[in-house]
CSV table of C-alpha atoms and ligand atoms in Angstrom, one decimal:
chain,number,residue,atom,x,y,z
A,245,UNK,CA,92.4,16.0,-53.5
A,246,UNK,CA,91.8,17.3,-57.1
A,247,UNK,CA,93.4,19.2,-59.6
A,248,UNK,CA,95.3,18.2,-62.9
A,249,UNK,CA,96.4,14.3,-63.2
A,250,UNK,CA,99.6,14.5,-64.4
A,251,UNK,CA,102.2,11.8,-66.5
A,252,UNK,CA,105.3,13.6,-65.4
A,253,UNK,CA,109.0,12.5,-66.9
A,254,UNK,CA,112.1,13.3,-65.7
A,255,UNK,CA,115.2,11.5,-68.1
A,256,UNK,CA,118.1,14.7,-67.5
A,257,UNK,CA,120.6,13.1,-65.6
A,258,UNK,CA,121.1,9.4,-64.4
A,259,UNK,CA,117.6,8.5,-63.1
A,260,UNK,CA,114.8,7.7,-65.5
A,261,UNK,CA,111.9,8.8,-63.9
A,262,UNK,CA,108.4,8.8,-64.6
A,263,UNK,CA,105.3,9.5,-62.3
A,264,UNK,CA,101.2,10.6,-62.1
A,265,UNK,CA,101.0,13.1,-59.9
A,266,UNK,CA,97.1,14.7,-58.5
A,267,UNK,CA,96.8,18.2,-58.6
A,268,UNK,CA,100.6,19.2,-58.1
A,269,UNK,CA,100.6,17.1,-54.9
A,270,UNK,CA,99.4,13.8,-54.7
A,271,UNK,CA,101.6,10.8,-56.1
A,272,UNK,CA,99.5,7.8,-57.6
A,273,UNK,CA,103.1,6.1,-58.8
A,274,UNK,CA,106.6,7.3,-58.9
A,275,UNK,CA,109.0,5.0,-60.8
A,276,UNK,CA,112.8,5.2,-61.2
A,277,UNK,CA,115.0,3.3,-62.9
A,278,UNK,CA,118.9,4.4,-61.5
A,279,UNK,CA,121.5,4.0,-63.7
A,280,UNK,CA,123.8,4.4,-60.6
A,281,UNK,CA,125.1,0.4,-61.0
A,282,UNK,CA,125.8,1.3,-64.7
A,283,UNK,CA,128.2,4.3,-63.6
A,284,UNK,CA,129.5,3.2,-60.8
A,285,UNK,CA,133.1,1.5,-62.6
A,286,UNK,CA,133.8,4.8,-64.4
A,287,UNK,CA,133.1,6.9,-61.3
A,288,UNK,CA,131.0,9.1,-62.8
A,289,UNK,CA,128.5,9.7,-65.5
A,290,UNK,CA,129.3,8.8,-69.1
A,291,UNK,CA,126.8,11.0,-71.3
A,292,UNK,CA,126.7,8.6,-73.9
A,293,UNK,CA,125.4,5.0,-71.7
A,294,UNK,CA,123.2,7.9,-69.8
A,295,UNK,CA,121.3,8.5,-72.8
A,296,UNK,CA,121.6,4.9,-74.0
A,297,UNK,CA,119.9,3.5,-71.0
A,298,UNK,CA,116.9,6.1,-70.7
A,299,UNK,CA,115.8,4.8,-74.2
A,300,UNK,CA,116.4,1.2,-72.9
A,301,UNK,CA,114.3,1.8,-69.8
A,302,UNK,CA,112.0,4.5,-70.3
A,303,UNK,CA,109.4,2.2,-72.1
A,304,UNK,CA,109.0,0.2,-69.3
A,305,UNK,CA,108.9,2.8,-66.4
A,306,UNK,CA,106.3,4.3,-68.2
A,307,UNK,CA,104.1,1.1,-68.5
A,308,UNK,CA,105.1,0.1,-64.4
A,309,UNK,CA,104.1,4.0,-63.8
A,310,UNK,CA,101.0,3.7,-65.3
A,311,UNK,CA,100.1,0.3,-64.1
A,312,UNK,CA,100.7,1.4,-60.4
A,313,UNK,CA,98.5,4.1,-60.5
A,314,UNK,CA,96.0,2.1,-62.3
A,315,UNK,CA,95.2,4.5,-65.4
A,316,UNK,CA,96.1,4.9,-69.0
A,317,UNK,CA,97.2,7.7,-70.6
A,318,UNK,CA,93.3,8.5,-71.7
A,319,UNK,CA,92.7,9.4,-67.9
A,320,UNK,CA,95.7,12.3,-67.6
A,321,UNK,CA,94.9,15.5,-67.9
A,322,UNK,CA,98.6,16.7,-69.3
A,323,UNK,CA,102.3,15.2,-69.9
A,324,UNK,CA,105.0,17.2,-68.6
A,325,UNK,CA,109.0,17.0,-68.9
A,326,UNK,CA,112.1,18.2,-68.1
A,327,UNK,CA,113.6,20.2,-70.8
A,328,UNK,CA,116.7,21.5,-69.3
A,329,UNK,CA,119.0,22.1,-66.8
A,330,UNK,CA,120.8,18.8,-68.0
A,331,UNK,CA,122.6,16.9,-70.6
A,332,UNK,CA,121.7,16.8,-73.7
A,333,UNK,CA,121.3,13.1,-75.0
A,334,UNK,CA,119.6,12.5,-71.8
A,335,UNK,CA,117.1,15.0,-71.8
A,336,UNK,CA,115.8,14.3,-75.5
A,337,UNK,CA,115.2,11.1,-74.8
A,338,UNK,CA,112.3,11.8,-72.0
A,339,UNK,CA,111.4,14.9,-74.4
A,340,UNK,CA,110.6,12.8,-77.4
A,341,UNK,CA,109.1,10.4,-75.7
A,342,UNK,CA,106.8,13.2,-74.1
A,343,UNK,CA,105.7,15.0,-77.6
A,344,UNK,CA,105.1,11.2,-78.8
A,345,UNK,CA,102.7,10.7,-75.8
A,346,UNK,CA,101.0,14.3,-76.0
A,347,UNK,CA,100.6,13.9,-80.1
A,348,UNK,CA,99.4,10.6,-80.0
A,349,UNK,CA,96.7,11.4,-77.5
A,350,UNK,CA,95.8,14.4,-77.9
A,351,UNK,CA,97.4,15.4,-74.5
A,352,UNK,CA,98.7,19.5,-73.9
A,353,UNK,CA,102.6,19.0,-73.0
A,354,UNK,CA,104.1,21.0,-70.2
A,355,UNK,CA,107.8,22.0,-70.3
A,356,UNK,CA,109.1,21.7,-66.3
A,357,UNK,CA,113.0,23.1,-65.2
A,358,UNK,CA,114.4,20.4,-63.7
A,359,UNK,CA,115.8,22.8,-61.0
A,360,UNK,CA,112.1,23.6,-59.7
A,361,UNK,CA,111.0,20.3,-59.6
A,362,UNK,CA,113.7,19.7,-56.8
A,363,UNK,CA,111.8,23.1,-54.9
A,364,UNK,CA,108.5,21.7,-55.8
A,365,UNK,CA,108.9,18.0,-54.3
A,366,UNK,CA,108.4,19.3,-50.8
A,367,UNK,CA,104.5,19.8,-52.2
A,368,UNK,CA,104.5,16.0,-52.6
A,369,UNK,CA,102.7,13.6,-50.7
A,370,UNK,CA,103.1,9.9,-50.7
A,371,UNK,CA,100.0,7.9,-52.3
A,372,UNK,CA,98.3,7.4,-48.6
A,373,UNK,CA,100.2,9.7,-46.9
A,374,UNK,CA,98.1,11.9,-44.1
A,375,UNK,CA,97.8,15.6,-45.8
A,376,UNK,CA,99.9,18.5,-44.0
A,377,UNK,CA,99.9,22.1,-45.0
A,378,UNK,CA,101.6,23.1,-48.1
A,379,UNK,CA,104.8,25.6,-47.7
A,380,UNK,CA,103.8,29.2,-47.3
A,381,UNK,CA,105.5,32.1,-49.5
A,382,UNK,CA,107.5,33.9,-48.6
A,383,UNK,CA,110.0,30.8,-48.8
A,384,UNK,CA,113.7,30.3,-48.9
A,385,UNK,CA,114.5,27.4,-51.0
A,386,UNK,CA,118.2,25.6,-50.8
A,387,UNK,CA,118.8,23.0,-53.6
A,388,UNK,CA,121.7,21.0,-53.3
A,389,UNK,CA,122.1,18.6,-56.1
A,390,UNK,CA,125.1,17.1,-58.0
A,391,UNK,CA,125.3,19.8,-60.4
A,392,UNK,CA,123.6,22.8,-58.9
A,393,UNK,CA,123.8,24.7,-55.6
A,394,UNK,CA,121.6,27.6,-55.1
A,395,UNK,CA,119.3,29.3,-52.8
A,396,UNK,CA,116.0,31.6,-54.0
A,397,UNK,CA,113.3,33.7,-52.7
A,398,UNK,CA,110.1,32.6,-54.0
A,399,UNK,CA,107.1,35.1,-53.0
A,400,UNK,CA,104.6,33.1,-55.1
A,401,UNK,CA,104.3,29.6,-56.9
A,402,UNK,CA,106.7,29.8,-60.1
A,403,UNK,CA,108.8,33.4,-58.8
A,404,UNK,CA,111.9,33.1,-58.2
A,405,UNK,CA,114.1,35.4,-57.4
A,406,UNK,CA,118.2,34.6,-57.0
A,407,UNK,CA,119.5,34.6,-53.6
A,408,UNK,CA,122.9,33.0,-54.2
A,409,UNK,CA,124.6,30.4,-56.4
A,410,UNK,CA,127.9,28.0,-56.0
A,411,UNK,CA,130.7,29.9,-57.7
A,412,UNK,CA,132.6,26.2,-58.3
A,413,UNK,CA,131.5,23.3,-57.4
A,414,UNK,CA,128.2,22.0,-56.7
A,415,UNK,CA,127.4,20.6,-52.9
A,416,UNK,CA,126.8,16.8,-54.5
A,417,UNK,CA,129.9,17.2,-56.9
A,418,UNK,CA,132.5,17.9,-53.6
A,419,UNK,CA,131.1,14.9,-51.7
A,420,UNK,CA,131.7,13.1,-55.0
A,421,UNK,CA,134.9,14.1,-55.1
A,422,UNK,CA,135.8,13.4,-51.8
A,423,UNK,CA,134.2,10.3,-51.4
A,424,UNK,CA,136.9,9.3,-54.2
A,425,UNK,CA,139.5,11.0,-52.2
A,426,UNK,CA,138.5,8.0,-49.4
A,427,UNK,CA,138.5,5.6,-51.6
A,428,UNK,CA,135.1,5.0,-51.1
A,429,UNK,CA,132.0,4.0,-53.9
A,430,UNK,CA,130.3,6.1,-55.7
A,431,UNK,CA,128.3,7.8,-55.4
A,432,UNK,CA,129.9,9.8,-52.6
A,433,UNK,CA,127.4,11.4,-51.0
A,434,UNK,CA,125.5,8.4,-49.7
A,435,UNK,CA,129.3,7.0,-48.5
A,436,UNK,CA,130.1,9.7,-46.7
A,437,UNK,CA,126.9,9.8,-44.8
A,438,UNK,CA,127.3,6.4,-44.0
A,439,UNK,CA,130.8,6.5,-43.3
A,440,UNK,CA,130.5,9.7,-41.1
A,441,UNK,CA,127.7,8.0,-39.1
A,442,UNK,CA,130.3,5.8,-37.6
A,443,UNK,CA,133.2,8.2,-36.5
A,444,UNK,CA,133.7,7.9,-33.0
A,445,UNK,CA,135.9,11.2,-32.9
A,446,UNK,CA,134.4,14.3,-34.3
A,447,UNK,CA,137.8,16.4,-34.3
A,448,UNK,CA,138.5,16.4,-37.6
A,449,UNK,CA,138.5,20.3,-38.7
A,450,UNK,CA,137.6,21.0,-42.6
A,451,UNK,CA,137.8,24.8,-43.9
A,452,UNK,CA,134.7,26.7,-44.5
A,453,UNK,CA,134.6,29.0,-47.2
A,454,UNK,CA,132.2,31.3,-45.9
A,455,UNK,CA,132.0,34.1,-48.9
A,456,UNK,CA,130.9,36.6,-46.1
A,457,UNK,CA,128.3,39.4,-47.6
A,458,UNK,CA,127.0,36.9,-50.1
A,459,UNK,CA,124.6,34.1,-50.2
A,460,UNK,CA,127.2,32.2,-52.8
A,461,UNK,CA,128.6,29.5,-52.2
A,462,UNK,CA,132.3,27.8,-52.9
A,463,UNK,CA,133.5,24.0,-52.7
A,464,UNK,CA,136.4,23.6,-54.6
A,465,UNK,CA,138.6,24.8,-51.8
A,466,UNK,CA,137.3,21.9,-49.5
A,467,UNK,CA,138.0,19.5,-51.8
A,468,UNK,CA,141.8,20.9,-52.5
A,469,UNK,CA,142.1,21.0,-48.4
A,470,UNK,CA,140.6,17.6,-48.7
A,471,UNK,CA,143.4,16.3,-50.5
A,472,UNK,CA,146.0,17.7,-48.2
A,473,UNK,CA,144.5,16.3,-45.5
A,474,UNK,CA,144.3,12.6,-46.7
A,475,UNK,CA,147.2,13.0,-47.7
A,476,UNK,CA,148.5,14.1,-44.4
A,477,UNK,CA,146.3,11.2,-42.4
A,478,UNK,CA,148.1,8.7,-44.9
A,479,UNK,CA,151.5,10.0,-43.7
A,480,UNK,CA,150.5,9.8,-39.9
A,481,UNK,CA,149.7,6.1,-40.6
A,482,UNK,CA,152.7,5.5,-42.3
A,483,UNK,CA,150.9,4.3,-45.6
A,484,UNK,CA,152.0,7.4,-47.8
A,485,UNK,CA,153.5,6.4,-50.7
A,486,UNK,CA,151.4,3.4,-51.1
A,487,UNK,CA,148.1,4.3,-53.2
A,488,UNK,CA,147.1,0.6,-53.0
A,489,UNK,CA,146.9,0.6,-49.2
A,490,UNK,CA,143.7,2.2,-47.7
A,491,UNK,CA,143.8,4.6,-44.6
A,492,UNK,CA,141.9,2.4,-41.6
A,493,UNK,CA,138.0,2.5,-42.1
A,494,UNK,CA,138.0,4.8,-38.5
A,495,UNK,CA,140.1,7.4,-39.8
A,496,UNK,CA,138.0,7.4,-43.2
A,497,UNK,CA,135.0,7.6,-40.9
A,498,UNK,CA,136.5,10.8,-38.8
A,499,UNK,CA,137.8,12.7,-42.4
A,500,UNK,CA,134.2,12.0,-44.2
A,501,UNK,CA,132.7,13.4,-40.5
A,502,UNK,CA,134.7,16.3,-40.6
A,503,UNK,CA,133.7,17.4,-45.0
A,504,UNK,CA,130.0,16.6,-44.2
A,505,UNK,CA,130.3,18.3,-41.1
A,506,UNK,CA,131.9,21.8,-43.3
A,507,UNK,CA,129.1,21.4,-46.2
A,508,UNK,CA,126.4,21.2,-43.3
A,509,UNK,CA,127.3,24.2,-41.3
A,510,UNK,CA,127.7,26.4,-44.6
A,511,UNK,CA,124.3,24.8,-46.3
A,512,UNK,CA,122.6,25.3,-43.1
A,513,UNK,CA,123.9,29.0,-41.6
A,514,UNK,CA,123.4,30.4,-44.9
A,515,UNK,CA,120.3,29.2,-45.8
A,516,UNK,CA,119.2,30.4,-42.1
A,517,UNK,CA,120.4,33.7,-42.7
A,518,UNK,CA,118.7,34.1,-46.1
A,519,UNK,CA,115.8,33.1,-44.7
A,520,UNK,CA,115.6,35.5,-41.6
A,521,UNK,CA,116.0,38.2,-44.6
A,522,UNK,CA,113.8,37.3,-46.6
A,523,UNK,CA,111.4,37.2,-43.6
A,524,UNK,CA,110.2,33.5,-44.9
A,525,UNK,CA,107.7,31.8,-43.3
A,526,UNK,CA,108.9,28.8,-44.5
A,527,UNK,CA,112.1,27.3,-45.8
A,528,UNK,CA,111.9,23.8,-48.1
A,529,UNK,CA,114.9,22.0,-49.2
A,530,UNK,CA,115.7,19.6,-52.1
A,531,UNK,CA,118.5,18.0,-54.4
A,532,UNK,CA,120.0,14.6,-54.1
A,533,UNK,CA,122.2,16.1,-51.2
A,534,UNK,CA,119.3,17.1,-49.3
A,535,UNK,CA,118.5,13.6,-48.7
A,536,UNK,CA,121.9,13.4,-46.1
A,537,UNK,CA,120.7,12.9,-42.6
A,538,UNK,CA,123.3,15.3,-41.1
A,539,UNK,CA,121.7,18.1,-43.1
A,540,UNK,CA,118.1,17.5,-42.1
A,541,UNK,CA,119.0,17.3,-38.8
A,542,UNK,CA,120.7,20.5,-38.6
A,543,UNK,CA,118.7,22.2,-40.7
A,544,UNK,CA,115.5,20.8,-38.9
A,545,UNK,CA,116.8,21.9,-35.3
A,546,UNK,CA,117.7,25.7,-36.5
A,547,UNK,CA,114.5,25.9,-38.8
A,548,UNK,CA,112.8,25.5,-35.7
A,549,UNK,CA,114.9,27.8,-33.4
A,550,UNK,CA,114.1,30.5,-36.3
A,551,UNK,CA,110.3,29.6,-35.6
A,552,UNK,CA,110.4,28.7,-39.6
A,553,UNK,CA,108.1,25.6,-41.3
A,554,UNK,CA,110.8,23.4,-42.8
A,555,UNK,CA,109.8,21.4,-45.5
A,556,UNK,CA,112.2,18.6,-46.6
A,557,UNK,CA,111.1,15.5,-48.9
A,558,UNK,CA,111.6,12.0,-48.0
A,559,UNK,CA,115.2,10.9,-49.1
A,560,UNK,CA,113.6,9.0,-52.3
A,561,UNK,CA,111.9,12.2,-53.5
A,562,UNK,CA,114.9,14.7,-53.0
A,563,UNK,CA,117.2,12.5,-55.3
A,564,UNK,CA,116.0,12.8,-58.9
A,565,UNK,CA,112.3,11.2,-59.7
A,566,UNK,CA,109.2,12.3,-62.1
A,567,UNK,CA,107.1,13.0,-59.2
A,568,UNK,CA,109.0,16.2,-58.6
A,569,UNK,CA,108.8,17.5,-62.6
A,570,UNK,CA,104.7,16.6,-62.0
A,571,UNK,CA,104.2,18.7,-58.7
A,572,UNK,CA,105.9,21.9,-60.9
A,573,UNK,CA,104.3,20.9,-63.7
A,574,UNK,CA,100.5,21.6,-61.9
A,575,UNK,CA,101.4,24.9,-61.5
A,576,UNK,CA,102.6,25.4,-65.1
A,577,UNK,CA,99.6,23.6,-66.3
A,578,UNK,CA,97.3,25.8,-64.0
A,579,UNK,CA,99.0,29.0,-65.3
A,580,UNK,CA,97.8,27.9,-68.5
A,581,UNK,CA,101.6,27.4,-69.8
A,582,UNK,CA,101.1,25.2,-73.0
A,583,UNK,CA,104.8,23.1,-74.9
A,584,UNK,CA,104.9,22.9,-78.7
A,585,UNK,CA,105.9,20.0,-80.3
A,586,UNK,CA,108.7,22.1,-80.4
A,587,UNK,CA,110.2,22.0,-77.4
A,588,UNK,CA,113.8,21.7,-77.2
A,589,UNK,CA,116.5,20.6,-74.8
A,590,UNK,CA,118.1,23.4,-73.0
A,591,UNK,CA,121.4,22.4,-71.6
A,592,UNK,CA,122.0,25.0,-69.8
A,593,UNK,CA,118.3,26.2,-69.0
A,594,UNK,CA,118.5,28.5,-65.9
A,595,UNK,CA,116.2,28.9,-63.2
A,596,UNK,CA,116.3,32.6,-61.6
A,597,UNK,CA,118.4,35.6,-62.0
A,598,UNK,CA,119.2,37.5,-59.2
B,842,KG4,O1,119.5,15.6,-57.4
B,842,KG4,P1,120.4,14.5,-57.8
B,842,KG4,O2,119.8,13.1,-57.7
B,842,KG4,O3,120.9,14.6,-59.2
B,842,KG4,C1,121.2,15.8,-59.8
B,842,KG4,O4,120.3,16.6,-60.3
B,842,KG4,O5,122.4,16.2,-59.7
B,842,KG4,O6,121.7,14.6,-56.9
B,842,KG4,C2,122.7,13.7,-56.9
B,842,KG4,C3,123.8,14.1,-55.9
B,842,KG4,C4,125.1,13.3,-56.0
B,842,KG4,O7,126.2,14.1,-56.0
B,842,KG4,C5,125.0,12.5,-54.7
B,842,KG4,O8,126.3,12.2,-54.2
B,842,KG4,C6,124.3,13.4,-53.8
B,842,KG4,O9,123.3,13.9,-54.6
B,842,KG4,N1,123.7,12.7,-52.7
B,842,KG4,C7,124.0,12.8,-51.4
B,842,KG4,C8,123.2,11.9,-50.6
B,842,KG4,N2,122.4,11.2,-51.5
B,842,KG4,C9,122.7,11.7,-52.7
B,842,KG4,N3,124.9,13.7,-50.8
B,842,KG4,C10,125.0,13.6,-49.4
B,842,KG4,N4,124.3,12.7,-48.6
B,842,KG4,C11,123.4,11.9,-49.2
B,842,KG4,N5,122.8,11.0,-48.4
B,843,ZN,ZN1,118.5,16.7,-59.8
């Protein structure tokens, strides 16, 4: 393989990331430090310790990313980052480390959407890994992450066109949610899967909002029928009334069956329908939610009824990592797309209008 060697690092949310990626493809190393220990007692992110604990970490990922892929920052031919979607405190942290790096050696910077890296990880190949063909345009991409939900048309690299968009919730926040609702740890999506893989009875019924006409999405109504429906399993069990006694680890099992079992069929009918009109040739998938078995599977059996190439990344890369920003980042790079030492954070940076 050839093409650009790239120090990619991704710091936006919860993960500090940091890879060298070959020619948009290729990993060499691909290290993450999780803070998902550090947040699991509040439940949920704190912005604050987030940003704290990229600048305590992000140091040492970068020397273990490095040292895995057996270079120093002399060899790479750019350093790319995530500017945005993201918070804030977060994302300057991997930004400033990413001018220092560029500045200090001389290095052109490449600003990435941390949104694209999740398309472009299905480019990825492990350091080893046989090669396979690349997705082919036109694609459908679904990306299903804790705070973003969306589905685009792309008809070449870095073109992408809006297809539909979560109008509340994102897909990772609702199993989130829920996964609280079961009293189960966070974060939820990982405990639901887990949980659902043990349900021996699969007649728990969730609503689907199915926003028919559009390729939107909506999730805040599953998580209110949620909430009446634990509630109503509690009642059945005789435990309502008693927030300190948990429902039986069975009927948690058939309740987090039946919410993944609503998410899959609307993630998967809808990205199957935007894909037979967009006459795709292939579909790819990514965001931490596209790492839940119950959605490959699905996804992977209909993909192939459509006669549609289906390219998902390995759990590890559809949750947040560097390698991703680096695979985007090529094609930036290649375009001949060139950051200032001003590059900023943008919060709210978006990826495609419709
Ligand atoms: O992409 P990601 O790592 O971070 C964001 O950019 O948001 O996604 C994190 C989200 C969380 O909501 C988490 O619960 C969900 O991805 N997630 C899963 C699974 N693994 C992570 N959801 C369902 N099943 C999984 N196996
Ligand atoms: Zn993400």
């Amino acid at each position: 393989m050839s093409g650009p060697l790239i120090l990619a690092i991704e710091s936006s949310c919860d993960e500090t990331g940091i890879a060298l990626v070959e020619g948009g493809r290729r990993i060499h190393s691909n290290v993450v430090a999780s803070q998902v220990a550090l947040h699991a007692p509040t439940g949920g992110i704190v912005p604050e310790v987030a940003a704290r604990a990229h600048l305590r970490w992000i140091l040492p990922v970068l020397d273990e990313a490095l040292a895995d892929a057996g270079v120093t920052v002399a060899d790479v031919d750019a350093v790319a980052v995530t500017h945005g979607p993201g918070l804030a405190g977060s994302l300057l942290v991997g930004i400033n480390t990413a001018k220092t790096i560029a500045w200090v050696h001389g290095k052109p910077l490449v600003g990435v959407n941390h949104l694209e890296g999740h398309v472009y990880a299905a480019w990825l190949l492990d350091p080893g890994q046989d090669e396979r063909p690349e997705p082919v345009f036109p694609l459908v991409a679904l990306v299903v992450s804790g705070g973003h939900t969306f589905l685009v048309e792309m008809r070449d690299h870095l073109e992408y066109r809006l297809l539909g968009q979560t109008v509340d919730d994102a897909a990772g926040e609702a199993f989130d949610k829920v996964g609280r609702l079961l009293g189960l740890g966070y974060p939820g999506g990982p405990e639901i899967q887990r949980s659902a893989a043990a349900a021996t009875s699969h007649d728990a019924e969730f609503p689907r909002a199915w926003l028919r006409g559009s390729f939107d999405f909506s999730f805040s109504g599953l998580k209110t029928a949620a909430r009446r429906i634990v509630d109503t399993a509690r009642a059945e069990e005789g435990i309502a009334g008693t927030p300190e006694v948990a429902l039986p680890e069975s009927r948690v099992a058939e309740l987090a069956w039946g919410f993944q079992d609503s998410v899959t069929d609307v993630l998967v009918s809808k990205t199957i329908r935007a894909a037979r009109a967009a006459n795709a040739r292939s579909i790819v998938i990514g965001g931490g939610v596209a790492a839940n078995a119950a959605l490959r599977d699905r996804l992977t059996r209909e993909a192939a009824g459509l006669g549609v190439a289906l390219a998902i990344p390995r759990p590890g890369l559809c949750t947040d990592n560097g390698a991703m920003i680096g695979a985007a980042a090529a094609r930036r790079f290649e375009a001949g797309e060139r950051a200032g030492l001003d590059l900023d954070a943008r919060p709210s940076l978006p990826l495609a209008a419709r």
